[in-house]
Each structure stands twice: as structure tokens, then as C-alpha cells.
GROMACS .gro file of C-alpha atoms in nm:
model
  172
    1ILE     CA    1   2.084   0.966  -4.771
    2ILE     CA    2   2.393   1.129  -4.615
    3ALA     CA    3   2.255   1.477  -4.687
    4GLU     CA    4   1.928   1.383  -4.513
    5ILE     CA    5   2.114   1.238  -4.213
    6ASN     CA    6   2.328   1.555  -4.189
    7LYS     CA    7   2.019   1.777  -4.210
    8THR     CA    8   1.841   1.582  -3.938
    9SER     CA    9   2.158   1.574  -3.725
   10ARG     CA   10   2.197   1.953  -3.753
   11GLU     CA   11   1.834   2.008  -3.654
   12LEU     CA   12   1.858   1.770  -3.356
   13PHE     CA   13   2.191   1.914  -3.245
   14LEU     CA   14   2.070   2.274  -3.258
   15LYS     CA   15   1.750   2.187  -3.073
   16THR     CA   16   1.943   2.006  -2.801
   17PHE     CA   17   2.212   2.276  -2.789
   18GLU     CA   18   1.951   2.547  -2.732
   19GLU     CA   19   1.782   2.340  -2.461
   20VAL     CA   20   2.113   2.270  -2.284
   21GLN     CA   21   2.204   2.639  -2.318
   22VAL     CA   22   1.887   2.748  -2.133
   23HIS     CA   23   1.937   2.488  -1.858
   24PHE     CA   24   2.309   2.569  -1.827
   25SER     CA   25   2.239   2.938  -1.776
   26ASP     CA   26   1.976   2.860  -1.511
   27LEU     CA   27   2.184   2.599  -1.328
   28PHE     CA   28   2.496   2.817  -1.333
   29ARG     CA   29   2.303   3.090  -1.151
   30LYS     CA   30   2.184   2.832  -0.897
   31CYS     CA   31   2.537   2.699  -0.847
   32PHE     CA   32   2.688   3.043  -0.797
   33GLY     CA   33   2.395   3.229  -0.644
   34GLY     CA   34   2.394   3.459  -0.949
   35GLY     CA   35   2.622   3.536  -1.238
   36LYS     CA   36   2.589   3.450  -1.604
   37ALA     CA   37   2.702   3.166  -1.828
   38GLU     CA   38   2.644   3.061  -2.185
   39LEU     CA   39   2.757   2.812  -2.444
   40VAL     CA   40   2.881   2.965  -2.769
   41LEU     CA   41   2.915   2.778  -3.099
   42GLU     CA   42   3.226   2.852  -3.301
   43GLU     CA   43   3.128   3.091  -3.578
   44GLY     CA   44   3.178   3.020  -3.946
   45GLN     CA   45   3.172   2.644  -3.900
   46ASP     CA   46   2.921   2.373  -3.977
   47VAL     CA   47   2.741   2.312  -3.644
   48LEU     CA   48   2.831   1.943  -3.665
   49GLU     CA   49   3.201   2.032  -3.669
   50ALA     CA   50   3.204   2.356  -3.468
   51GLY     CA   51   3.369   2.389  -3.132
   52ILE     CA   52   3.173   2.499  -2.827
   53ASP     CA   53   3.307   2.764  -2.591
   54ILE     CA   54   3.191   2.804  -2.233
   55VAL     CA   55   3.167   3.167  -2.125
   56ALA     CA   56   3.116   3.209  -1.752
   57LYS     CA   57   3.087   3.510  -1.525
   58PRO     CA   58   3.049   3.426  -1.157
   59PRO     CA   59   2.887   3.705  -0.952
   60GLY     CA   60   3.119   3.999  -0.897
   61LYS     CA   61   3.374   3.892  -1.158
   62LYS     CA   62   3.450   3.994  -1.514
   63ILE     CA   63   3.363   3.751  -1.793
   64THR     CA   64   3.648   3.507  -1.801
   65SER     CA   65   3.760   3.185  -1.961
   66LEU     CA   66   3.753   2.864  -1.763
   67SER     CA   67   4.132   2.854  -1.750
   68LEU     CA   68   4.135   3.168  -1.531
   69MET     CA   69   3.881   3.036  -1.279
   70SER     CA   70   3.963   2.873  -0.947
   71GLY     CA   71   3.934   2.497  -0.909
   72GLY     CA   72   3.605   2.533  -0.723
   73GLU     CA   73   3.462   2.769  -0.986
   74LYS     CA   74   3.564   2.531  -1.265
   75THR     CA   75   3.402   2.243  -1.079
   76MET     CA   76   3.075   2.430  -1.018
   77THR     CA   77   3.066   2.539  -1.385
   78THR     CA   78   3.124   2.179  -1.495
   79ILE     CA   79   2.854   2.054  -1.259
   80ALA     CA   80   2.612   2.312  -1.402
   81LEU     CA   81   2.693   2.196  -1.756
   82LEU     CA   82   2.666   1.826  -1.669
   83PHE     CA   83   2.331   1.875  -1.498
   84ALA     CA   84   2.210   2.095  -1.786
   85ILE     CA   85   2.276   1.805  -2.021
   86PHE     CA   86   2.099   1.569  -1.780
   87ARG     CA   87   1.801   1.802  -1.762
   88ALA     CA   88   1.779   1.810  -2.143
   89LYS     CA   89   1.844   1.438  -2.189
   90PRO     CA   90   1.798   1.255  -1.856
   91GLY     CA   91   1.977   0.928  -1.802
   92PRO     CA   92   1.882   0.648  -1.563
   93PHE     CA   93   2.204   0.676  -1.361
   94CYS     CA   94   2.517   0.885  -1.318
   95ILE     CA   95   2.846   0.814  -1.142
   96LEU     CA   96   3.026   1.116  -0.996
   97ASP     CA   97   3.375   1.054  -0.859
   98GLU     CA   98   3.507   1.312  -0.610
   99VAL     CA   99   3.342   1.604  -0.792
  100ASP     CA  100   3.304   1.780  -0.458
  101ALA     CA  101   3.674   1.754  -0.364
  102PRO     CA  102   3.778   2.105  -0.481
  103LEU     CA  103   3.467   2.270  -0.332
  104ASP     CA  104   3.439   2.464  -0.009
  105GLU     CA  105   3.157   2.378   0.231
  106THR     CA  106   2.916   2.642   0.090
  107ASN     CA  107   2.958   2.507  -0.263
  108VAL     CA  108   2.929   2.147  -0.144
  109ARG     CA  109   2.591   2.241   0.005
  110ARG     CA  110   2.487   2.403  -0.327
  111PHE     CA  111   2.599   2.088  -0.509
  112ALA     CA  112   2.395   1.871  -0.271
  113ILE     CA  113   2.085   2.088  -0.318
  114LEU     CA  114   2.127   2.072  -0.695
  115LEU     CA  115   2.171   1.696  -0.680
  116LYS     CA  116   1.841   1.661  -0.494
  117ASP     CA  117   1.662   1.825  -0.790
  118PHE     CA  118   1.771   1.536  -1.012
  119ILE     CA  119   1.723   1.226  -0.797
  120ALA     CA  120   1.362   1.177  -0.904
  121ASN     CA  121   1.474   1.086  -1.258
  122THR     CA  122   1.833   0.971  -1.215
  123GLN     CA  123   2.006   0.744  -0.965
  124PHE     CA  124   2.341   0.887  -0.856
  125VAL     CA  125   2.643   0.703  -0.727
  126VAL     CA  126   2.866   0.966  -0.571
  127VAL     CA  127   3.217   0.874  -0.463
  128SER     CA  128   3.308   1.121  -0.192
  129HIS     CA  129   3.502   1.175   0.128
  130ASN     CA  130   3.306   1.491   0.210
  131LYS     CA  131   3.085   1.459   0.517
  132VAL     CA  132   2.831   1.712   0.384
  133THR     CA  133   2.788   1.516   0.061
  134MET     CA  134   2.769   1.186   0.246
  135ALA     CA  135   2.508   1.329   0.484
  136GLU     CA  136   2.275   1.388   0.188
  137ALA     CA  137   2.294   1.025   0.074
  138ASN     CA  138   2.018   0.773   0.127
  139THR     CA  139   2.269   0.489   0.156
  140LEU     CA  140   2.642   0.488   0.221
  141TYR     CA  141   2.868   0.210   0.099
  142GLY     CA  142   3.221   0.171   0.219
  143ILE     CA  143   3.503  -0.075   0.241
  144THR     CA  144   3.669  -0.162   0.568
  145MET     CA  145   3.969  -0.379   0.645
  146GLN     CA  146   3.924  -0.501   1.002
  147GLU     CA  147   4.170  -0.784   0.941
  148HIS     CA  148   4.488  -0.725   0.744
  149GLY     CA  149   4.427  -0.829   0.383
  150VAL     CA  150   4.053  -0.893   0.425
  151SER     CA  151   3.826  -0.627   0.277
  152LYS     CA  152   3.463  -0.610   0.375
  153ARG     CA  153   3.181  -0.406   0.225
  154VAL     CA  154   2.973  -0.200   0.467
  155ALA     CA  155   2.633  -0.046   0.385
  156VAL     CA  156   2.448   0.205   0.602
  157GLU     CA  157   2.094   0.334   0.542
  158LEU     CA  158   2.063   0.698   0.650
  159GLU     CA  159   1.741   0.847   0.776
  160SER     CA  160   1.845   1.189   0.906
  161TYR     CA  161   2.153   1.392   0.974
  162ASP     CA  162   2.195   1.701   1.185
  163PRO     CA  163   2.527   1.870   1.098
  164ALA     CA  164   2.527   2.073   1.423
  165GLN     CA  165   2.479   1.757   1.630
  166MET     CA  166   2.760   1.579   1.442
  167GLU     CA  167   2.995   1.878   1.487
  168ALA     CA  168   2.920   1.885   1.863
  169ALA     CA  169   2.983   1.510   1.890
  170GLY     CA  170   3.306   1.540   1.692
  171SER     CA  171   3.447   1.815   1.915
  172SER     CA  172   3.377   1.634   2.243
   0.00000   0.00000   0.00000
């Protein structure tokens, strides 16, 4: 029975690994506007016990390990991997806490565009202080403390957002 379970587990793992690999490569290119990334199984090991390496090459850079990437590059690579897994095996919801914090505005916009591709199948709760990310939300929830020691939940339904209009209003 254990041999049969192991055989089935190997087959399912390899099938899922290959599917995630294809999605990861595609989503990495979307996140970075090019480049190349792949998942590599540790050689000489049983696939059920093998490690998985992430090899990433953002556009214009040499192939590098994640440890040599900037915080924003690591974040975008991680987002690509997370969403690749979600594309292979969608879940009903996902909670993302400050994933956009290390990103510059261009990458936050790429993240928001990528997120829109997934909202048909998955409900996202995104904890963020980034105005670009918040502008893409359907509903914002926040906590305010108008009176000392009394917290109050605030919910706002968003219909549209014009970043240029908000910037103009903020500078006046």
C-alpha cells in the first residue's frame, strides 16, 4: 500500500511541479516585463524528498540566486511563484500581508495588474498601506480611533480612482 501511495504521490507531484513550472515562467516574465525563471528539482534525489531551487534572471541581469536579488526583485519573484501555484491549484481565498511594501510604484502597478487576473477565481484580502494597491480594491476596510481607546471599523466601497486626480488634490 505504501509503495502504491508513493508511486501516486510522485506522479501527482511531478504533474503539479511541471504545471507550476510553466505558470511560474510565464508569470515571472509578466512581473518583470521579460527575463527568465525556472524551478529546478535537486538531482539524484527521490522527487518526494528533493529540494527545489528557484533560478531567476530578471531582464538585463545575469542568472542569479535569490539571495543576490534586491528586496523588490525577491518580492516579485515570490509573487510570481505564489500566483503560479494558485494558477495550478486555485484556492477560494488568499490573504496577502504587505507584499507590496518593498516594491516601487512600477512594480506595485504590475502586482495590481497580475492580481486582477486572479480575482475571478480567488477572493483576495490584501493588507497594504500603498495607495496604488488600495486604489485597485473593490472595498477598503480600515480601523480608526476617533476617541482615545475606542476603535471603529470603517468600510468604503470604491467605484473608480484616477491617480492623476488624487495626486493633484494631494498637492493642493
